[in-house]
Short mmCIF file of C-alpha atoms in Angstrom, two decimals:
data_model
loop_
_atom_site.label_atom_id
_atom_site.label_comp_id
_atom_site.label_asym_id
_atom_site.label_seq_id
_atom_site.Cartn_x
_atom_site.Cartn_y
_atom_site.Cartn_z
CA ASP X 1 -33.38 -7.63 3.15
CA GLN X 2 -31.78 -4.29 2.39
CA THR X 3 -28.07 -5.12 2.18
CA ASP X 4 -26.95 -8.66 2.99
CA TYR X 5 -29.36 -10.43 0.65
CA ALA X 6 -28.09 -8.40 -2.30
CA ILE X 7 -24.43 -8.88 -1.31
CA ASP X 8 -24.75 -12.67 -1.10
CA VAL X 9 -26.70 -12.88 -4.37
CA ALA X 10 -24.16 -10.68 -6.17
CA ALA X 11 -21.26 -12.82 -4.94
CA PHE X 12 -22.75 -16.29 -5.21
CA GLY X 13 -25.84 -16.18 -7.43
CA GLN X 14 -29.59 -16.42 -7.03
CA PRO X 15 -31.21 -18.88 -4.62
CA SER X 16 -33.56 -21.50 -5.95
CA ASP X 17 -37.32 -21.02 -5.54
CA VAL X 18 -38.82 -24.49 -5.32
CA ASP X 19 -42.03 -23.26 -3.71
CA ALA X 20 -42.40 -20.43 -6.26
CA ASN X 21 -43.10 -17.77 -3.62
CA GLY X 22 -40.10 -15.54 -4.39
CA LYS X 23 -39.03 -15.58 -0.75
CA VAL X 24 -36.43 -16.99 1.60
CA VAL X 25 -38.00 -17.94 4.93
CA ILE X 26 -36.14 -17.57 8.22
CA LEU X 27 -37.49 -19.53 11.18
CA LEU X 28 -36.24 -18.63 14.67
CA SER X 29 -36.88 -21.51 17.02
CA PRO X 30 -35.81 -22.70 20.49
CA VAL X 31 -35.36 -26.10 18.85
CA VAL X 32 -32.15 -24.68 17.37
CA ASN X 33 -31.01 -23.49 20.81
CA ALA X 34 -31.55 -27.01 22.16
CA MET X 35 -29.14 -28.46 19.59
CA THR X 36 -26.32 -27.07 21.75
CA THR X 37 -25.92 -29.35 24.73
CA TRP X 38 -22.54 -28.04 25.96
CA ASN X 39 -21.31 -24.77 27.44
CA ASP X 40 -17.74 -24.10 26.33
CA GLY X 41 -18.32 -20.77 24.58
CA SER X 42 -19.28 -22.28 21.21
CA TYR X 43 -22.81 -23.05 20.07
CA ILE X 44 -24.96 -23.90 17.07
CA GLY X 45 -26.45 -20.59 15.94
CA GLY X 46 -28.34 -21.73 12.88
CA PHE X 47 -28.40 -24.07 9.92
CA PHE X 48 -29.74 -24.69 6.43
CA ASN X 49 -31.19 -28.12 5.63
CA ALA X 50 -30.94 -29.18 1.98
CA ILE X 51 -33.83 -31.59 2.52
CA ASP X 52 -36.17 -28.57 2.33
CA LEU X 53 -35.35 -28.12 -1.37
CA ASP X 54 -36.82 -31.53 -2.25
CA ILE X 55 -33.86 -32.43 -4.43
CA TRP X 56 -33.91 -36.10 -3.39
CA TYR X 57 -36.66 -38.38 -2.19
CA ASN X 58 -37.60 -37.36 1.34
CA ILE X 59 -39.42 -39.20 4.09
CA ALA X 60 -42.83 -37.61 4.62
CA GLY X 61 -42.75 -34.88 7.22
CA THR X 62 -39.02 -34.12 6.94
CA SER X 63 -39.17 -31.23 4.44
CA ASN X 64 -40.71 -27.76 4.56
CA HIS X 65 -40.70 -27.72 0.72
CA GLY X 66 -39.02 -24.36 0.23
CA GLU X 67 -36.07 -22.09 0.89
CA PHE X 68 -35.82 -22.13 4.69
CA PHE X 69 -33.07 -21.63 7.18
CA TYR X 70 -33.21 -21.76 10.93
CA ALA X 71 -31.63 -19.88 13.82
CA ILE X 72 -31.70 -19.44 17.59
CA VAL X 73 -34.02 -17.31 19.68
CA PRO X 74 -32.89 -15.04 22.53
CA ASP X 75 -32.71 -17.12 25.71
CA PRO X 76 -31.18 -15.00 28.50
CA THR X 77 -32.08 -17.48 31.27
CA GLY X 78 -30.82 -20.59 29.49
CA GLN X 79 -34.27 -22.14 29.34
CA PHE X 80 -33.65 -24.02 26.11
CA SER X 81 -29.94 -24.86 26.26
CA PRO X 82 -26.92 -24.51 28.57
CA VAL X 83 -25.94 -21.34 26.69
CA GLN X 84 -27.62 -18.11 27.78
CA HIS X 85 -28.27 -16.01 24.68
CA GLN X 86 -28.79 -12.37 25.70
CA VAL X 87 -31.28 -10.43 23.57
CA ASP X 88 -28.97 -7.77 22.10
CA ALA X 89 -26.12 -10.21 21.48
CA THR X 90 -28.47 -12.67 19.80
CA VAL X 91 -29.95 -10.06 17.47
CA ALA X 92 -26.43 -8.95 16.51
CA SER X 93 -25.24 -12.53 15.92
CA LEU X 94 -28.23 -13.35 13.72
CA GLN X 95 -26.95 -10.98 11.03
CA SER X 96 -23.78 -12.97 10.42
CA ILE X 97 -25.69 -16.26 10.78
CA PHE X 98 -28.09 -15.18 8.03
CA ALA X 99 -25.23 -14.16 5.71
CA HIS X 100 -23.50 -17.49 6.38
CA GLU X 101 -26.48 -19.80 5.96
CA PHE X 102 -27.73 -17.98 2.87
CA GLN X 103 -24.51 -18.95 1.03
CA HIS X 104 -25.19 -22.59 1.87
CA MET X 105 -28.72 -22.25 0.49
CA ILE X 106 -27.54 -20.56 -2.71
CA ASN X 107 -24.75 -23.10 -3.17
CA THR X 108 -27.11 -26.05 -2.84
CA GLY X 109 -29.76 -24.58 -5.11
CA GLN X 110 -27.24 -23.71 -7.81
CA ARG X 111 -25.45 -27.07 -7.59
CA TYR X 112 -28.49 -29.33 -7.70
CA ILE X 113 -31.28 -27.29 -9.29
CA LEU X 114 -30.29 -24.16 -11.22
CA GLN X 115 -26.98 -25.29 -12.76
CA GLY X 116 -26.68 -28.98 -11.99
CA ASP X 117 -29.02 -31.80 -11.06
CA LEU X 118 -29.44 -34.44 -8.37
CA ASN X 119 -26.40 -36.30 -9.73
CA SER X 120 -24.06 -33.37 -9.00
CA PRO X 121 -21.31 -34.17 -6.50
CA ASP X 122 -21.62 -32.68 -3.04
CA GLU X 123 -19.44 -29.65 -2.44
CA GLN X 124 -16.78 -30.60 0.07
CA LEU X 125 -17.45 -29.42 3.60
CA TRP X 126 -14.30 -27.30 3.99
CA LEU X 127 -14.94 -25.27 0.83
CA ASN X 128 -18.66 -24.83 1.47
CA GLU X 129 -17.93 -23.58 4.99
CA GLY X 130 -15.08 -21.39 3.78
CA LEU X 131 -17.38 -19.72 1.27
CA SER X 132 -20.01 -19.11 3.95
CA HIS X 133 -17.39 -17.50 6.19
CA LEU X 134 -16.37 -15.42 3.17
CA ALA X 135 -20.04 -14.39 2.86
CA GLU X 136 -19.89 -13.12 6.46
CA ASN X 137 -16.80 -11.11 5.54
CA LEU X 138 -18.36 -9.63 2.41
CA CYS X 139 -21.36 -8.53 4.47
CA GLY X 140 -19.09 -6.85 7.03
CA TYR X 141 -19.32 -9.35 9.90
CA ASP X 142 -15.81 -10.37 10.93
CA ASP X 143 -15.78 -10.91 14.69
CA GLN X 144 -16.35 -14.64 14.43
CA ASN X 145 -14.03 -14.98 11.45
CA GLU X 146 -11.23 -13.31 13.36
CA ALA X 147 -11.85 -15.60 16.33
CA ARG X 148 -11.64 -18.71 14.14
CA VAL X 149 -8.56 -17.42 12.35
CA GLY X 150 -6.96 -16.84 15.74
CA LEU X 151 -7.64 -20.45 16.72
CA TYR X 152 -5.97 -21.61 13.52
CA LEU X 153 -2.95 -19.31 13.56
CA HIS X 154 -2.15 -19.78 17.24
CA SER X 155 -2.87 -23.49 17.46
CA GLN X 156 -0.10 -25.48 19.09
CA ALA X 157 -1.13 -28.59 17.16
CA HIS X 158 -1.13 -27.66 13.50
CA THR X 159 -0.46 -31.27 12.57
CA GLY X 160 -4.03 -32.01 13.59
CA ILE X 161 -5.58 -29.24 11.47
CA SER X 162 -6.40 -30.00 7.85
CA LEU X 163 -7.63 -27.52 5.27
CA VAL X 164 -9.40 -30.07 3.08
CA GLN X 165 -9.99 -33.25 5.11
CA GLY X 166 -10.93 -32.24 8.63
CA PRO X 167 -14.31 -32.26 10.35
CA ALA X 168 -14.58 -28.44 10.09
CA THR X 169 -13.56 -27.62 13.64
CA LEU X 170 -13.49 -23.92 14.53
CA ALA X 171 -9.76 -23.77 13.76
CA GLU X 172 -10.27 -25.56 10.43
CA ARG X 173 -13.04 -23.12 9.58
CA GLY X 174 -10.54 -20.34 10.23
CA ALA X 175 -8.17 -21.94 7.75
CA ALA X 176 -10.94 -22.43 5.16
CA TYR X 177 -11.99 -18.81 5.51
CA LEU X 178 -8.41 -17.60 5.04
CA PHE X 179 -8.09 -19.75 1.93
CA CYS X 180 -11.31 -18.41 0.39
CA ARG X 181 -10.35 -14.85 1.31
CA TYR X 182 -6.97 -15.43 -0.36
CA LEU X 183 -8.69 -16.64 -3.53
CA ALA X 184 -11.05 -13.65 -3.53
CA ASP X 185 -8.07 -11.31 -3.15
CA ARG X 186 -6.18 -12.89 -6.06
CA TRP X 187 -9.26 -13.10 -8.30
CA PRO X 188 -11.44 -10.18 -7.20
CA GLY X 189 -15.00 -9.77 -8.36
CA ALA X 190 -18.31 -11.61 -8.37
CA ALA X 191 -17.50 -13.51 -11.58
CA PHE X 192 -14.88 -15.50 -9.70
CA THR X 193 -16.87 -16.26 -6.55
CA ARG X 194 -19.82 -17.29 -8.70
CA SER X 195 -17.55 -19.65 -10.64
CA LEU X 196 -17.05 -21.61 -7.41
CA ILE X 197 -20.79 -22.16 -7.02
CA GLY X 198 -22.81 -24.81 -8.76
CA GLY X 199 -20.19 -27.30 -9.89
CA PRO X 200 -19.80 -29.60 -11.64
CA ALA X 201 -16.50 -30.04 -9.79
CA ALA X 202 -16.11 -30.00 -6.01
CA GLY X 203 -13.36 -29.29 -3.48
CA PRO X 204 -9.80 -28.88 -4.80
CA ALA X 205 -10.93 -29.73 -8.34
CA ASN X 206 -13.52 -26.93 -8.17
CA VAL X 207 -10.90 -24.42 -7.05
CA ALA X 208 -8.48 -25.55 -9.76
CA GLN X 209 -11.21 -25.26 -12.39
CA ALA X 210 -12.12 -21.73 -11.30
CA THR X 211 -8.53 -20.45 -11.11
CA GLY X 212 -6.85 -22.37 -13.92
CA LEU X 213 -4.07 -23.37 -11.50
CA SER X 214 -3.34 -26.65 -9.79
CA PHE X 215 -4.51 -26.95 -6.21
CA THR X 216 -0.91 -27.68 -5.18
CA GLN X 217 0.19 -24.33 -6.60
CA LEU X 218 -2.66 -22.54 -4.87
CA PHE X 219 -1.99 -24.21 -1.54
CA LYS X 220 1.69 -23.23 -1.68
CA GLY X 221 0.79 -19.64 -2.52
CA TRP X 222 -1.76 -19.47 0.28
CA ALA X 223 0.62 -20.90 2.86
CA ALA X 224 3.34 -18.47 1.81
CA ALA X 225 0.92 -15.54 1.96
CA ILE X 226 -0.10 -16.41 5.53
CA TYR X 227 3.54 -16.73 6.59
CA LEU X 228 4.70 -13.52 4.91
CA ASP X 229 1.65 -11.30 5.44
CA ASP X 230 2.33 -8.47 7.89
CA ARG X 231 -1.34 -7.72 8.54
CA ASP X 232 -3.02 -8.61 11.82
CA LEU X 233 -5.15 -11.40 10.39
CA ASP X 234 -7.05 -12.20 13.55
CA GLY X 235 -7.28 -8.72 15.07
CA ASP X 236 -5.41 -9.56 18.27
CA GLY X 237 -2.62 -7.01 17.75
CA GLN X 238 0.04 -9.68 17.26
#
């Protein structure tokens, strides 16, 4: 309420307000915990569901008719999923989850309600996720970003990692975050990040429209920057 809401709004724009209550509602539920059925160190921490904004026709009972997003509850004994979420660690992780999911909410509201309409094209998954990871960064939460970047930079199978066409694996999210961070470094300021929200273009065409450069040029510049940058991009000291 005091910092992250304002940072996301400044960078990406106002959320919609389809229920006219002036609020964004956060629901913490063990149902979200139960969405993770594995125990490999990764888990689903939260999500935003565009159905709640009533943009399209919805089956009765599937929408909460407002700006909602959802996140895990502390679960130190693993009652609700194979992953044991300790109380302090969960509270800390919720901050970055909120920053991340709020970008998705803003993006959807701007694209289909505030700027566009129900005929607007969907934003491509890689760019939408990259912008949400950028939102985490802008709000000061970088532990997970650095972990994903590490997976991307140190992968032994880069031929299987795509920036724009993959299923948004953790490594691909690391790449998408680096790309969005690169764009924000080259075109600093909220005017640029807001130009990526709301359409009408999506994916590479959206980026080209916002920058005035071809996506091929941007991709080459980004790849060169990663190769030549002497900063420790993933915080591992290497």
